[in-house]
Coordinates of C-alpha atoms in Angstrom, one line a residue:
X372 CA -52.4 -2.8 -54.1
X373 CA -51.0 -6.2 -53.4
X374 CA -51.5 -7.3 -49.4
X375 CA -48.9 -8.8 -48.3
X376 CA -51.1 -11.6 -45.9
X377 CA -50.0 -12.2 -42.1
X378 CA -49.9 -15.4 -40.3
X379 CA -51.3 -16.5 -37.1
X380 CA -48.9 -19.4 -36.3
X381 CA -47.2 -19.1 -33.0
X382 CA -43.2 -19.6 -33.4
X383 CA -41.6 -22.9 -32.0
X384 CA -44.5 -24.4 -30.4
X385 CA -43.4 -27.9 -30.1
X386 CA -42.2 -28.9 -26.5
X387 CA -38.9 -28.4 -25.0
X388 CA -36.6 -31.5 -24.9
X389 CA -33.9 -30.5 -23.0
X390 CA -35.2 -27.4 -20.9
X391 CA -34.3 -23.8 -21.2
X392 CA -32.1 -22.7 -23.6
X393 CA -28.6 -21.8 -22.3
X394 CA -27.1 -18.2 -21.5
X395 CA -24.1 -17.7 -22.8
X396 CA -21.0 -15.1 -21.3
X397 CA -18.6 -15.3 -23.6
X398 CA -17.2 -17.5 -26.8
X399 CA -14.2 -18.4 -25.3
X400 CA -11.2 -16.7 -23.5
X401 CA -8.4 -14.6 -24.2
X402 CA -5.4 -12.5 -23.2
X403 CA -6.0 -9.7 -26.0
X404 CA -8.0 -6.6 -24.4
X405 CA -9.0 -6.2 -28.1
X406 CA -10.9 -9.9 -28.7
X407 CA -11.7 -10.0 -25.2
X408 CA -14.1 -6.8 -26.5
X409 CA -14.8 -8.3 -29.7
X410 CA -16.3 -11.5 -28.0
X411 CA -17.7 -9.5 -25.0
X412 CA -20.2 -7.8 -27.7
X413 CA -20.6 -11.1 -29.1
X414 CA -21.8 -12.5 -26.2
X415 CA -24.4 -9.5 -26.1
X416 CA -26.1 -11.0 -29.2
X417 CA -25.7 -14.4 -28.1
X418 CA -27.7 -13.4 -25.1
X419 CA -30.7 -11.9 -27.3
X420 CA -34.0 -13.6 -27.5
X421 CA -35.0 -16.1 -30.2
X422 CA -33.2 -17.1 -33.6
X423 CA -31.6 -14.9 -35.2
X424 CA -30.2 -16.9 -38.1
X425 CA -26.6 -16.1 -38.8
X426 CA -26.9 -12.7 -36.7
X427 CA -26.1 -9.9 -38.3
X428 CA -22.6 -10.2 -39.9
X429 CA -23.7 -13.5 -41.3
X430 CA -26.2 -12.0 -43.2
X431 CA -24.3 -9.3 -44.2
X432 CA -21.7 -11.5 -45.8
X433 CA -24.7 -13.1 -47.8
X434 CA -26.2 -10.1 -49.5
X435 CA -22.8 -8.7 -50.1
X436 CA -21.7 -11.7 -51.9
X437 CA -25.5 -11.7 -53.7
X438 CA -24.4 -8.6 -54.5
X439 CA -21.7 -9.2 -56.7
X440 CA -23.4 -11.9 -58.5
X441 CA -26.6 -9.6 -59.5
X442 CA -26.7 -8.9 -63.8
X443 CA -27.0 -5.4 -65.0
X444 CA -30.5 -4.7 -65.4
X445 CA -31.1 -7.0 -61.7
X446 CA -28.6 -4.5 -59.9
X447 CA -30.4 -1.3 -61.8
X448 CA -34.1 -2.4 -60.6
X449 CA -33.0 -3.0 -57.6
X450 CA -31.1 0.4 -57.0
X451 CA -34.8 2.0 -57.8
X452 CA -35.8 0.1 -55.0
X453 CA -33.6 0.3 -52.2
X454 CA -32.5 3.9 -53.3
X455 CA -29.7 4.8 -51.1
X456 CA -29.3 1.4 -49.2
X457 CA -27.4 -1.5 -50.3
X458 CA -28.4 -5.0 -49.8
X459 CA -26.0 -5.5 -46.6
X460 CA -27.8 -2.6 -45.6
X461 CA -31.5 -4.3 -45.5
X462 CA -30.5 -7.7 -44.6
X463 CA -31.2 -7.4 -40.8
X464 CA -34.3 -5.8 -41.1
X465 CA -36.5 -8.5 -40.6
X466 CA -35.1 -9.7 -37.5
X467 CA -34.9 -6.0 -36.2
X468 CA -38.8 -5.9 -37.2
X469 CA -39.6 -9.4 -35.7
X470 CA -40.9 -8.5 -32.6
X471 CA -43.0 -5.1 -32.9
X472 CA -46.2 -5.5 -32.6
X473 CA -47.1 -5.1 -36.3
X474 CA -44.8 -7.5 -37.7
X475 CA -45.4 -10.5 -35.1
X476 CA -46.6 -12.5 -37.4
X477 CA -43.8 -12.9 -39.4
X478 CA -41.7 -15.0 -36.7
X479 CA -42.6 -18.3 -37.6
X480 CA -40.9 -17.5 -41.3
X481 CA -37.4 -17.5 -39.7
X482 CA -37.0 -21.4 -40.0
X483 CA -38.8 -24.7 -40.7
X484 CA -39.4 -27.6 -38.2
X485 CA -38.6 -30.7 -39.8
X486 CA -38.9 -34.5 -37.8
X487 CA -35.8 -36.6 -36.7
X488 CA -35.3 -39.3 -38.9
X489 CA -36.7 -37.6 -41.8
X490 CA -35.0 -37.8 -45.4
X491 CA -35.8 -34.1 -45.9
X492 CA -38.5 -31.5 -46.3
X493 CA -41.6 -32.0 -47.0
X494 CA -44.0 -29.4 -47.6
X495 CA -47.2 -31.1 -46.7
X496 CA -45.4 -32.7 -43.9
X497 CA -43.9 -29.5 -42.7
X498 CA -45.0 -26.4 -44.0
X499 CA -49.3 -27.1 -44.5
X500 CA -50.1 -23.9 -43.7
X501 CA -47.1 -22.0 -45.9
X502 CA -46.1 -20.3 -42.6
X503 CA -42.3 -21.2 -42.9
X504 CA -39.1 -19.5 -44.0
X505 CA -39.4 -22.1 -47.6
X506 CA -42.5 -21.0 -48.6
X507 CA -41.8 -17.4 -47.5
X508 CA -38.9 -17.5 -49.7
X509 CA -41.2 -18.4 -52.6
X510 CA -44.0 -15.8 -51.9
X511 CA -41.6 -13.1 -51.1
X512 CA -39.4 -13.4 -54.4
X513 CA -43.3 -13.8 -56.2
X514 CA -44.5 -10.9 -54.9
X515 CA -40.5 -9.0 -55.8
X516 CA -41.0 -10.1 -59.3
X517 CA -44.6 -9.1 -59.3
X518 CA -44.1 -5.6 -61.7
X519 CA -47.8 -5.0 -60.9
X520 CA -46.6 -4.7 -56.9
X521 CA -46.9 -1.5 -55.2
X522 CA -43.5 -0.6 -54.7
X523 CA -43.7 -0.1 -50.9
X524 CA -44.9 -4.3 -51.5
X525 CA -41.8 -4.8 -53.5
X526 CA -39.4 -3.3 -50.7
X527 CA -40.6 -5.2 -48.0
X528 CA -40.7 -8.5 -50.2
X529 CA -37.2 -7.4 -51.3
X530 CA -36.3 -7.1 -47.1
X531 CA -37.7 -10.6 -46.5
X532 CA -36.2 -12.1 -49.1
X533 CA -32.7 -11.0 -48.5
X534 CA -32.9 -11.9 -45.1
X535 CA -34.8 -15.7 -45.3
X536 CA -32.6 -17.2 -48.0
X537 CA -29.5 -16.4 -45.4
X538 CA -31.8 -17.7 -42.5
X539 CA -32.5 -21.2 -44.4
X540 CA -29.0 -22.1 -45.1
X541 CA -28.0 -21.9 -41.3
X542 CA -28.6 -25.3 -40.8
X543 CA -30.3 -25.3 -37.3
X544 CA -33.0 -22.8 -39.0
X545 CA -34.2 -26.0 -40.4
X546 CA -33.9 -28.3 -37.2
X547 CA -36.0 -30.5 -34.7
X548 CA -38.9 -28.8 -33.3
X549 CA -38.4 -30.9 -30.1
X550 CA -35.4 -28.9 -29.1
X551 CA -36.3 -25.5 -30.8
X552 CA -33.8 -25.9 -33.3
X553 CA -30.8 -26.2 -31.2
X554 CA -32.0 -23.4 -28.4
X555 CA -33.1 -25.9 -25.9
X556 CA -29.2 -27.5 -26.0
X557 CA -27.5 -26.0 -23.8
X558 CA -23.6 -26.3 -24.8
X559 CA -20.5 -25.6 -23.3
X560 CA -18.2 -23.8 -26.0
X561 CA -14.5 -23.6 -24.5
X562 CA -15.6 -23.5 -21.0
X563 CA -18.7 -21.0 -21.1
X564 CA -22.2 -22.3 -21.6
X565 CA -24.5 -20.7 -24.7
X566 CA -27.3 -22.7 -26.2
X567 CA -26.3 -24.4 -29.8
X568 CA -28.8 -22.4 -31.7
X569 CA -26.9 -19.3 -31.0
X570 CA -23.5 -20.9 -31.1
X571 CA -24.3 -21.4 -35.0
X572 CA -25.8 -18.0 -35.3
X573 CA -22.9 -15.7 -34.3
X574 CA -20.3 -17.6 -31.9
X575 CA -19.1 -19.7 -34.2
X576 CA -18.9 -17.1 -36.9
X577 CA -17.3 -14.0 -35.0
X578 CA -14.7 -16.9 -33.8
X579 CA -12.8 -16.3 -37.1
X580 CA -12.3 -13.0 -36.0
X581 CA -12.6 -11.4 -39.4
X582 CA -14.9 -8.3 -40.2
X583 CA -18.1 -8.8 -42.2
X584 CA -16.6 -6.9 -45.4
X585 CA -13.3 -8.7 -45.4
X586 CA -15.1 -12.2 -44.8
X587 CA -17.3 -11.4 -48.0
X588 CA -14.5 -10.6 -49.9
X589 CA -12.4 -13.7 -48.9
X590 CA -15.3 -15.7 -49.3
X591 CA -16.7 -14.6 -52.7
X592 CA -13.2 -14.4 -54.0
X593 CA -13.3 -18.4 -53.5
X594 CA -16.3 -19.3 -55.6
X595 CA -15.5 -20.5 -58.9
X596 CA -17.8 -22.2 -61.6
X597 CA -17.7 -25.7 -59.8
X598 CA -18.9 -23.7 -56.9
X599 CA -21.8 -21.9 -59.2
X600 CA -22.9 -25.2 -60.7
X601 CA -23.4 -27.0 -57.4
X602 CA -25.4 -23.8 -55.7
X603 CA -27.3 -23.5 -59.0
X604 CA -30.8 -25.1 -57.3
X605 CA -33.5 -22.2 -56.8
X606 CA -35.8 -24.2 -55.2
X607 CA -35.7 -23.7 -51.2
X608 CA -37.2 -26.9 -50.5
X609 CA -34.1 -28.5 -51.3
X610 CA -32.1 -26.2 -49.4
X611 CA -33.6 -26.9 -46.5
X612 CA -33.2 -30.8 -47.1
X613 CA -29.0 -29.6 -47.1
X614 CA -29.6 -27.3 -44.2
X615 CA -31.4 -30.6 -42.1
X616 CA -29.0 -33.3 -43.3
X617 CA -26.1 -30.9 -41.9
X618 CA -27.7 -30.1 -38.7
X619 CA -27.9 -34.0 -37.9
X620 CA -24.6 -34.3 -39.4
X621 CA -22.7 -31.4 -38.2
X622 CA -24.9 -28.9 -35.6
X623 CA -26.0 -32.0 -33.8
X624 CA -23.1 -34.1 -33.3
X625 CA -22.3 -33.7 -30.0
X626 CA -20.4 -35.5 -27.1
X627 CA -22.9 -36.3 -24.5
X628 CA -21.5 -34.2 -22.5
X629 CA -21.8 -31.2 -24.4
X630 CA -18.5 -30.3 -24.2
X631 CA -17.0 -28.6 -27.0
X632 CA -14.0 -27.1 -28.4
X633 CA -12.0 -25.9 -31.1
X634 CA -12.0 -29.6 -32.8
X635 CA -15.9 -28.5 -33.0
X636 CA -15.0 -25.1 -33.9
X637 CA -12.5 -26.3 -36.9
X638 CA -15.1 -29.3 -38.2
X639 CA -17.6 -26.8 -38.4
X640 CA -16.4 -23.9 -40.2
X641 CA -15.8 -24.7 -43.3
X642 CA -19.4 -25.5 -43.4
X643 CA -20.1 -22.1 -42.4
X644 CA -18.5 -20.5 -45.4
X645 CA -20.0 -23.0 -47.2
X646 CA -23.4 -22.0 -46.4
X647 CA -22.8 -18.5 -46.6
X648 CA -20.9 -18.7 -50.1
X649 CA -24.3 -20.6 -51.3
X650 CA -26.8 -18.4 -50.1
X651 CA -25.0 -15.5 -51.0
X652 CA -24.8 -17.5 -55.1
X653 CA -28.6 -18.0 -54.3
X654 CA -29.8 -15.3 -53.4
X655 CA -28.6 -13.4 -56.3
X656 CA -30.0 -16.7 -58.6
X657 CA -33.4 -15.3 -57.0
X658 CA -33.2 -11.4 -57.6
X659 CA -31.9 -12.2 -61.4
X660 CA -34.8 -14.3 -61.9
X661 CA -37.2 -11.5 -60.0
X662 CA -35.7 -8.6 -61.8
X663 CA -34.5 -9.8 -65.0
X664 CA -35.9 -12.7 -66.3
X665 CA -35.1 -14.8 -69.7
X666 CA -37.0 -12.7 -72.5
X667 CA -40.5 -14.7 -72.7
X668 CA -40.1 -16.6 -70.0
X669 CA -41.4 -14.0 -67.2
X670 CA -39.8 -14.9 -63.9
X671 CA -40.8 -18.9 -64.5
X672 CA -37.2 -19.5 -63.9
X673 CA -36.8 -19.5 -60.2
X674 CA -40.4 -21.0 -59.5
X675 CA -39.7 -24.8 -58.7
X676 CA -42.1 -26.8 -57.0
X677 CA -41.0 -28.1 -53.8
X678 CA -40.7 -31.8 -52.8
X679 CA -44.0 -32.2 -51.9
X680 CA -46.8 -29.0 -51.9
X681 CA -45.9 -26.8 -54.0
X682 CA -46.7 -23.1 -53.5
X683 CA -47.7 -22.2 -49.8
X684 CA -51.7 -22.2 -48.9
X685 CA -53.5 -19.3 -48.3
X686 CA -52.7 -17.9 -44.4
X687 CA -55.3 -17.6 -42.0
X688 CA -57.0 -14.1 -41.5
X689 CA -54.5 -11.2 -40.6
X690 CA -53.9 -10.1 -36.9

C-alpha cells in the first residue's frame, strides 16, 4: 500500500508586513434584499480563517469545466473512483479537511511563497523541501496515475489534485511570504474593509453575481483552440511563474491608500475567468495524462521538470 507521506512545515511562517489581516463585512452595498443576502453569505466566507483559494464556487467552476475536457476512458476511470460524486463535488474537500487534526499537515500545500523581485519560481529557491502546492500537484497526479495505488490512495490523490491545480492559478496562492499572500493587506473594497487575499478568493468572484454552474458554462463555452493551445503547459512550475507575475501585476497593484473600487473590480476580472478557464483546461490535461495515457508512453506526458528541482524531496517523518 502506497503512503501517502505528511509534512511537518508550518503554513506562512514568514513575518507579517502589514499586521493583521483585515475583517471584512460585506463586498459592497446594495438596495436589492436578494444580493444584500447573497453578499451577506459572502462575507461569511470572507471572514473564515486562512486561504482558501478561490473558495468554493471558484473551484467548482474549475473541475466542472475539467470535466468537460476529460477523454473517454479518463472520464470512465475516474467514475470508478469517485463513484457517485462528480468532480465539483470533491473539489472543496481539501480545504474542508485542512484543519482536522489528521490532515494538518497538508496546509502548507495550498500555495507557494515566492520573493519580490523574483522572475518566477524556482524550486530550489522555493519549494526545497517539496512542501508546496507545485510539487503537490506533481506527487498527487504521480501517485493518481500510479495503477499499482491502493484505491483509497488514488481518491485522496484524486481530492488533492482537483483542488491544488485551482488553488495555484489564484494568483495570490503564489504571492510574497512577507504579507502572507495578500492576508496581511488589509483593503477597503467599495467602502468595507476585507484583507486582499480573501478579496481574490471569493469577493471578487461572487461580485459577478452569477451561480457556480452557470459561470462554468459561460466560461467553458468561451474556450476555443487558441485558448487550448496557450493553457497546454502541464508543468505547475510555470503556472506559478503566471500566477506570481499577475499578483505583482494585477493582485498587488494598489493605490496607497488601499482604496478600491469597481475600476479594480472590472481590471481584474477578466483575469479571473482567465485563470479559472486555464485551470479548469489543466486540470483535465492532468487526469488524461493520469488516466489515459499515449499507448507506450505510461503517464510520461504530464511529468515536466520544473524550473529548477525537479520532483519534490522526500518530507520529513509523518506527524
Amino acid at each position: 500500500m502506497l503512503i501517502v507521506e505528511r509534512s511537518t512545515v508550518t503554513p506562512w511562517e514568514a513575518p507579517s508586513e502589514t499586521g493583521g489581516g483585515g475583517r471584512g463585512s460585506r463586498c459592497g452595498r446594495t438596495s436589492s434584499r436578494r444580493r444584500q443576502a447573497r453578499v451577506s453569505a459572502t462575507m461569511l466566507l470572507l471572514c473564515l480563517p486562512g486561504a482558501l483559494g478561490w473558495g468554493r464556487d471558484g473551484h467548482r467552476i474549475v473541475a466542472e469545466i475539467a470535466s468537460r475536457h476529460l477523454t473517454v476512458k479518463a472520464r470512465e476511470e475516474l467514475n470508478n473512483l469517485l463513484k457517485d460524486e462528480r468532480l465539483p463535488d470533491v473539489s472543496t474537500w481539501a480545504d474542508d479537511v485542512r484543519n482536522e487534526a489528521a490532515y494538518r499537515w497538508s496546509a502548507p500545500l495550498h500555495y507557494v511563497n515566492i520573493p519580490k523581485d523574483a522572475e518566477g519560481y524556482d524550486a530550489a529557491r522555493d519549494c526545497p523541501k517539496g512542501a508546496c502546492v507545485v510539487e503537490a500537484v506533481r506527487k498527487y497526479r504521480d501517485v493518481l496515475a500510479d495503477g499499482k495505488a491502493a484505491a483509497p490512495d488514488r481518491i485522496e490523490a484524486l481530492k488533492f489534485l482537483v483542488h491544488f491545480v485551482g488553488d495555484l492559478h489564484q494568483p495570490l496562492h503564489a504571492g510574497y511570504a512577507a504579507d502572507r499572500g495578500g492576508n496581511d493587506i488589509t483593503v477597503e473594497f467599495l467602502g468595507e474593509s476585507m484583507n486582499l487575499h480573501a478579496l481574490w478568493d471569493t469577493g471578487l468572484l461572487s461580485r459577478t453575481g452569477k451561480m457556480w454552474p452557470h459561470y462554468a458554462e459561460e466560461l467553458h463555452q468561451r474556450i476555443n483552440e487558441e485558448n487550448r493551445k496557450a493553457w497546454s503547459s502541464t508543468d505547475p512550475g510555470v503556472w506559478a511563474t503566471e500566477s506570481y507575475r499577475l499578483a505583482v501585476s494585477h493582485a498587488y497593484a494598489l493605490p496607497q491608500d488601499r482604496r478600491i473600487g469597481e475600476a479594480y473590480y472590472e481590471r481584474n476580472r477578466p483575469v479571473i475567468e482567465d485563470r479559472l478557464s486555464a485551470a479548469g483546461v489543466r486540470l483535465a490535461l492532468m487526469i488524461n495524462g493520469a488516466l489515459d495515457p499515449p499507448p507506450g508512453d505510461g503517464a510520461a506526458g504530464t511529468k515536466t521538470p520544473s524550473d529548477a528541482g525537479g520532483r519534490p524531496a522526500e518530507p520529513a517523518t509523518p506527524r
